[in-house]
Backbone as a ProteinNet text record, in pm:
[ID]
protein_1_A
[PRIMARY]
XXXXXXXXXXXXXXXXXXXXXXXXXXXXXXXXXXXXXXXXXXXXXXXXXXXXXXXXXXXXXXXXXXXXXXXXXXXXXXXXXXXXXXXXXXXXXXXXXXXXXXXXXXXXXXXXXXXXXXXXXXXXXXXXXXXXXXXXXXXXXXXXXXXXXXXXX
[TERTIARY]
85.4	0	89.9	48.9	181.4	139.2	107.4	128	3.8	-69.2	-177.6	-294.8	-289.6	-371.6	-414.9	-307.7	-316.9	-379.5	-399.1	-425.3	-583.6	-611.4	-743.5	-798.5	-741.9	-795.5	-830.5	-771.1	-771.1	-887.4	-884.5	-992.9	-1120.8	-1117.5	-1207.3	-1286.3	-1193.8	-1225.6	-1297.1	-1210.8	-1230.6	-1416	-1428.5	-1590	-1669.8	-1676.8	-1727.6	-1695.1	-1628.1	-1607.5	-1642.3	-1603.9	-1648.4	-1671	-1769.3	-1841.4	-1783.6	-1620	-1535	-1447.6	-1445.6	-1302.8	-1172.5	-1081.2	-924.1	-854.9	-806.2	-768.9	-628.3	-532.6	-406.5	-312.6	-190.8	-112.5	-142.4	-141	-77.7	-17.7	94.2	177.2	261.2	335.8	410.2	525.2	589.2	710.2	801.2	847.1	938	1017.9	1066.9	1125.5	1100.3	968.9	883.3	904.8	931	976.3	899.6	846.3	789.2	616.5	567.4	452.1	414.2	259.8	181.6	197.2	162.9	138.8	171.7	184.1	196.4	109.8	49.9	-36.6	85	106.3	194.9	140.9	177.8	52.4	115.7	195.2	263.9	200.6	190.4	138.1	18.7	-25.2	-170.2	-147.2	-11.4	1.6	-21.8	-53.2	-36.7	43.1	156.8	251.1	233.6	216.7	174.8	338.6	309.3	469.2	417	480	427.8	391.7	496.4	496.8	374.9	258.3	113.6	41.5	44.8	-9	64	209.6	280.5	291.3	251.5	281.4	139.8	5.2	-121.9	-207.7	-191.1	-346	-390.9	-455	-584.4	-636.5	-731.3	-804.2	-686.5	-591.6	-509.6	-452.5	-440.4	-407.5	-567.2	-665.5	-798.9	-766	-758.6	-779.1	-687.9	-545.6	-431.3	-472.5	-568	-589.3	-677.3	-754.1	-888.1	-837.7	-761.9	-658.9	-608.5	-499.3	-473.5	-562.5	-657.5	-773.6	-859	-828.7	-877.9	-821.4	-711.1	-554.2	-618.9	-622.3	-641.4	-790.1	-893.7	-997.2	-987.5	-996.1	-974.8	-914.8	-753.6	-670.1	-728.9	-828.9	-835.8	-941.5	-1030.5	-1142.9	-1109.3	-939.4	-919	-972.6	-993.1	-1038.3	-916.3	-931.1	-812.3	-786.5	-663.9	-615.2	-547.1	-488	-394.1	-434.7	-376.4	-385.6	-449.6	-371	-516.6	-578.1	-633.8	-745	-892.2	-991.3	-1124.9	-1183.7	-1200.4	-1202.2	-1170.9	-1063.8	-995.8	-1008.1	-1040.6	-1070.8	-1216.2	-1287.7	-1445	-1458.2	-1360.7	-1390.6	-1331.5	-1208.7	-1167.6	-1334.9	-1360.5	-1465	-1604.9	-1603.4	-1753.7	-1683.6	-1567.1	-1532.8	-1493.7	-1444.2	-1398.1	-1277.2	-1191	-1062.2	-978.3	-850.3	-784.7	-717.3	-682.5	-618.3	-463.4	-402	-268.6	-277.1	-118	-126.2	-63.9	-96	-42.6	119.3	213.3	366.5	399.6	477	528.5	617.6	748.3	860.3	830.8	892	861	928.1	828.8	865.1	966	973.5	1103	1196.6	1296.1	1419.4	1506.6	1599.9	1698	1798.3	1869.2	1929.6	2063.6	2101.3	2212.6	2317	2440	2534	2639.1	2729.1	2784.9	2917.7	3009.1	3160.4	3197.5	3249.6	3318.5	3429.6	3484.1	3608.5	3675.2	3781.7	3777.7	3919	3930.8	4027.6	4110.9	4286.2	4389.8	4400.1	4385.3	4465.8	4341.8	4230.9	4098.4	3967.3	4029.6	3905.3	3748.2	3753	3620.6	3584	3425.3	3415.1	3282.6	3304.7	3288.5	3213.1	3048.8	3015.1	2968.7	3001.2	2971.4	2903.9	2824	2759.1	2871.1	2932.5	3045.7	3155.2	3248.6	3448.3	3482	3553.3	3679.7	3785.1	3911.8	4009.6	4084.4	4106.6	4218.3	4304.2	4412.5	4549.5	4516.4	4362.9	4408.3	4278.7	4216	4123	4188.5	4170.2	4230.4	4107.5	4105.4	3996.7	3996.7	3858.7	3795.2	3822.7	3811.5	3834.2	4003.3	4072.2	4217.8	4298	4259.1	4361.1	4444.3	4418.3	4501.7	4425.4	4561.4	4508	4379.1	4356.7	4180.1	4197.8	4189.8	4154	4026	4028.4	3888.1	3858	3766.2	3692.3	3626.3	3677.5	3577.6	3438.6	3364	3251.2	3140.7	3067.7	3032.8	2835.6	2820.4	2646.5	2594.1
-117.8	0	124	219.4	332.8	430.7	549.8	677.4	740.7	724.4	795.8	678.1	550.7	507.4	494.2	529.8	524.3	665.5	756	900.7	860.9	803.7	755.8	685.6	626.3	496.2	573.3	688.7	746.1	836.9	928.5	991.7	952.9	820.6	720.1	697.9	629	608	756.7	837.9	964	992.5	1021	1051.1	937.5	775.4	682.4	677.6	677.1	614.7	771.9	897.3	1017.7	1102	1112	1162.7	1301.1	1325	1459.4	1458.9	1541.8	1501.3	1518.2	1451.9	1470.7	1541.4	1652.6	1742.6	1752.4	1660.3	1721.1	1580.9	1563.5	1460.2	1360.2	1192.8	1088	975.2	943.9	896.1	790.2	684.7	599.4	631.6	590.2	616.3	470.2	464.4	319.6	331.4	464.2	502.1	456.8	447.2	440.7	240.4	260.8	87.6	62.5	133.9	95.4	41.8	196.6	232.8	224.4	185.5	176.6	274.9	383	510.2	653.2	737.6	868.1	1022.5	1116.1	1163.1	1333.9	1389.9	1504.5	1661.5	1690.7	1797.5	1935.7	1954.9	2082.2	2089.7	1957.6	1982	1903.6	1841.9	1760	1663.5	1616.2	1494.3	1368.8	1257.3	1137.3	1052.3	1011.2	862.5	741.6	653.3	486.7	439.3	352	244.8	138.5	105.8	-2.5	-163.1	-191.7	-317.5	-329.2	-225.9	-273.8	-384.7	-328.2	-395.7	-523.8	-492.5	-623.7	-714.8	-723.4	-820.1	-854.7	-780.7	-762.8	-765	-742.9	-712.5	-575.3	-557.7	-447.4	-394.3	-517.6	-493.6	-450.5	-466.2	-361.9	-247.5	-220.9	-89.2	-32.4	-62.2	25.9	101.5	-9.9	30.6	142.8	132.8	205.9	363.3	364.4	475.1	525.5	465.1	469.4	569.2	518	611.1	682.2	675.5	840.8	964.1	922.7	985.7	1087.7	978.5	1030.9	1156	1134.6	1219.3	1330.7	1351.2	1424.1	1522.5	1448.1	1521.7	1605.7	1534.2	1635.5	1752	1693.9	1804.5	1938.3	1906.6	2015.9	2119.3	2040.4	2107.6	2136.4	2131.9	2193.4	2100.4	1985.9	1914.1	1829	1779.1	1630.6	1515.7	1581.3	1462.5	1396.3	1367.6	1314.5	1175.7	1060.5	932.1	932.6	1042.9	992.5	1078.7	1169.8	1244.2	1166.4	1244.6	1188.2	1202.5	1299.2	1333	1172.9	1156.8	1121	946.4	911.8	787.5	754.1	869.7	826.5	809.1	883.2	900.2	762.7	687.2	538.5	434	447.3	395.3	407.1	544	544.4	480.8	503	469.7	306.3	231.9	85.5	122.4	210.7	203.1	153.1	96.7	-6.3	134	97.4	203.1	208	36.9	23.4	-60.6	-54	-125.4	-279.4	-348	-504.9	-465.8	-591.7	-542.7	-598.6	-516.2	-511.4	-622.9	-660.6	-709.5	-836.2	-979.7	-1052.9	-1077.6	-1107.2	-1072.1	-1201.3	-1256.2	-1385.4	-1357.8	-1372.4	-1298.6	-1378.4	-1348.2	-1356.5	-1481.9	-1552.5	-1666.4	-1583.6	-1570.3	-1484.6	-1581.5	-1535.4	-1603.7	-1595.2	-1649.8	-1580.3	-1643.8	-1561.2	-1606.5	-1659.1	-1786.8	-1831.4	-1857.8	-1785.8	-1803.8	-1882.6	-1951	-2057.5	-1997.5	-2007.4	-1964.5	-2075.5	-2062.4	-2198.3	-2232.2	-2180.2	-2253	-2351	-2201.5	-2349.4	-2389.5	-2333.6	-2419	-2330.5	-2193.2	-2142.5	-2137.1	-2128.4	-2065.4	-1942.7	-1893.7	-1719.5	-1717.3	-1698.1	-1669	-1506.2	-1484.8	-1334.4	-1307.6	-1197.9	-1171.6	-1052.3	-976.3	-904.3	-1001.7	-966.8	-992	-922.8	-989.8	-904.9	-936.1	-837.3	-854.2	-971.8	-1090.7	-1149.5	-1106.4	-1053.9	-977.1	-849.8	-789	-715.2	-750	-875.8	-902.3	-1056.7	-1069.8	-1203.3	-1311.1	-1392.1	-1466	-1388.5	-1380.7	-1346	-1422.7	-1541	-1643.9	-1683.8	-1733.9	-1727.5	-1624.9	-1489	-1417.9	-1515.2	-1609.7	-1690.2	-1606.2	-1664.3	-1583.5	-1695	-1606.1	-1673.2	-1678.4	-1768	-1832.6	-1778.9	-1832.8	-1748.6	-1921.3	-1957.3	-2133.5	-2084.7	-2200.3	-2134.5	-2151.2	-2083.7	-2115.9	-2173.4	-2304.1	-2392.4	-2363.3	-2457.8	-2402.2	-2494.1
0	0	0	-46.6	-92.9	-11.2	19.1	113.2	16.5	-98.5	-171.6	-136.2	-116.9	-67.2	92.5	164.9	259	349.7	266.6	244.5	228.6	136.8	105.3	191.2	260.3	380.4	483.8	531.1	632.1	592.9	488.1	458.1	477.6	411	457.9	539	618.9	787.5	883.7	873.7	882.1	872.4	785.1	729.3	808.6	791.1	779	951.2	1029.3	1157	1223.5	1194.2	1309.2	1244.8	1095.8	1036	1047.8	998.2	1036	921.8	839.5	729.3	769.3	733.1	763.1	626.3	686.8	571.2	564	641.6	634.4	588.5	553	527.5	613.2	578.4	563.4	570.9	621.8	520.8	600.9	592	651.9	666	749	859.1	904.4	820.4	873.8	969	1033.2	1125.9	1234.1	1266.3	1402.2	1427.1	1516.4	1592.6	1710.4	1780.3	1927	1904	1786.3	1799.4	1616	1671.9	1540.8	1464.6	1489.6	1449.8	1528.7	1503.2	1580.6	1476.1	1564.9	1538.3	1570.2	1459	1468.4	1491.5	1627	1653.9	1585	1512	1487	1309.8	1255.7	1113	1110.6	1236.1	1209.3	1118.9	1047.7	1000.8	1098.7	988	1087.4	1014.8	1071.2	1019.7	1059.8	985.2	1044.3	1000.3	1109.1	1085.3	980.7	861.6	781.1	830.9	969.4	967.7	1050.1	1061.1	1095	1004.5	910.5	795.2	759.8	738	694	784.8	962.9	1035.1	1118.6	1110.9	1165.4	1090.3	957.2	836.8	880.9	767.2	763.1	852.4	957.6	1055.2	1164	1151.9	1284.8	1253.8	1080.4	1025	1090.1	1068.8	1052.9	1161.9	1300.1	1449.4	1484.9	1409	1459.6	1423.4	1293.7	1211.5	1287.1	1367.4	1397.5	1534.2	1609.9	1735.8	1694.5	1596.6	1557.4	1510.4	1441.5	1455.1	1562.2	1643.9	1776	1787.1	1880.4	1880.4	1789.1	1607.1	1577.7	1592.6	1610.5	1589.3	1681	1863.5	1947	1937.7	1894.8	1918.7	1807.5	1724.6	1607.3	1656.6	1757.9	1814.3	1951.8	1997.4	2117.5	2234.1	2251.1	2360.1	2384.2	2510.7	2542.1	2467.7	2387	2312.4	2315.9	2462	2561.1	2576.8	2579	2617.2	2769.7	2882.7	3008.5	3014	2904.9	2902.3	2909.5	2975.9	2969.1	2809.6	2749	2626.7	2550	2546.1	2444.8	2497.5	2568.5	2618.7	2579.5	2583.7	2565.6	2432.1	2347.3	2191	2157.1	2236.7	2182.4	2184.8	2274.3	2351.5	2204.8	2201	2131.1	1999.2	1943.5	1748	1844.8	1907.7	1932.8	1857.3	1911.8	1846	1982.1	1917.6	2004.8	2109.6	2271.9	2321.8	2291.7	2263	2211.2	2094.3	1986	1941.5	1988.4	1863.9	1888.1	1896.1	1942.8	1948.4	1758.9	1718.9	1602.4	1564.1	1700.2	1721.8	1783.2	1765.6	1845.5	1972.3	2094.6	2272.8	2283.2	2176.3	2262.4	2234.6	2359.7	2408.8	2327.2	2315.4	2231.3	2341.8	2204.5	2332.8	2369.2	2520.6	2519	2512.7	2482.5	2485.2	2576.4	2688.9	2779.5	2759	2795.9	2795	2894.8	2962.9	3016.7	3070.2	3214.9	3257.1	3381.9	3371	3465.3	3556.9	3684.2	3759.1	3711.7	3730.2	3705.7	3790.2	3939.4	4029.3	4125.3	4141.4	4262.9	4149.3	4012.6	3909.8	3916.8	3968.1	4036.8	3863.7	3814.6	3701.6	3709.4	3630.5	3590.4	3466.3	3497.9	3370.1	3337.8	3234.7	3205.6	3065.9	3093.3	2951.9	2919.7	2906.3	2838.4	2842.5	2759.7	2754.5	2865.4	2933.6	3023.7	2957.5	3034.4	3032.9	3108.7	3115.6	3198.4	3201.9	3167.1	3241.2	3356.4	3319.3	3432.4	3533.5	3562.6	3674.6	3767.3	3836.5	3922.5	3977.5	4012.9	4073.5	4225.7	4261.1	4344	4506.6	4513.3	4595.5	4624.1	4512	4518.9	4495.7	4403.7	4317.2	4237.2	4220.5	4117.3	3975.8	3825.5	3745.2	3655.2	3562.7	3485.8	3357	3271.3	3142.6	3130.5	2939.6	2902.3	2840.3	2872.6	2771.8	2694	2596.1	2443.9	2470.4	2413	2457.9	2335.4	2452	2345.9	2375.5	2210.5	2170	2152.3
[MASK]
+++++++++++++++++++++++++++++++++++++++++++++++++++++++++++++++++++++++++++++++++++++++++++++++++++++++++++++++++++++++++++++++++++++++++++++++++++++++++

């Protein structure tokens, strides 16, 4: 979907969901990583992050549009267009627009990998998620000095 249809979708929605036209830009934002969308109060633009659509469908582009919306109408008619505004909570409420979006990114953690170091002299071992230095740290228990083990997967 390109930034002229998405102009159209919103227009759309706009009329059809709060019977209000949207008169100002737009447009997608690949920039944006946290959040669906963001609603720009200095030009009344609105930017959607693409990977709504590419990782949620349609029906979670609508909703995301459907909240920025919000955001905008208020803010155009001067009422609370603040996330803990009363205003702006009742207007999610009356359109069924979502209060967040879905997460973009997937929540499973990453496998960490940790480096392994073994004292020479009482065998203590040392696991760490950064590199140290061995020449300039000692074991803790002996001060004997510390090897780095390769570390296995």
């Amino acid at each position: 979907m390109m930034n002229n249809e998405l102009q159209t979708l919103i227009e759309k929605t706009s009329d059809e969901v709060f019977g209000k036209p949207f008169l100002h830009i737009a447009r997608y934002n690949s920039r944006l990583r946290t959040t669906g969308g963001r609603y720009m109060l200095a030009d009344h633009s609105i930017e959607i992050n693409p990977l709504v659509l590419k990782v949620h469908g349609m029906k979670e582009l609508v909703g995301v549009i459907k909240h920025e919306l919000c955001h905008y109408h208020l803010h155009i008619e001067g009422r609370g267009y603040k996330h803990r505004d009363a205003d702006f909570r009742k207007l999610l409420k009356e359109t069924s627009s979502p209060r967040f979006c879905l997460p973009l990114t997937s929540s499973k953690q990453k496998s960490l990998s940790f480096y392994i170091y073994k004292c020479t002299s009482c065998e203590l071992e040392y696991q760490r998620r950064r590199r140290m230095d061995i020449k300039k740290y000692r074991c803790g228990r002996c001060a004997g000095s510390i090897k780095e083990l390769p570390i296995s997967q």
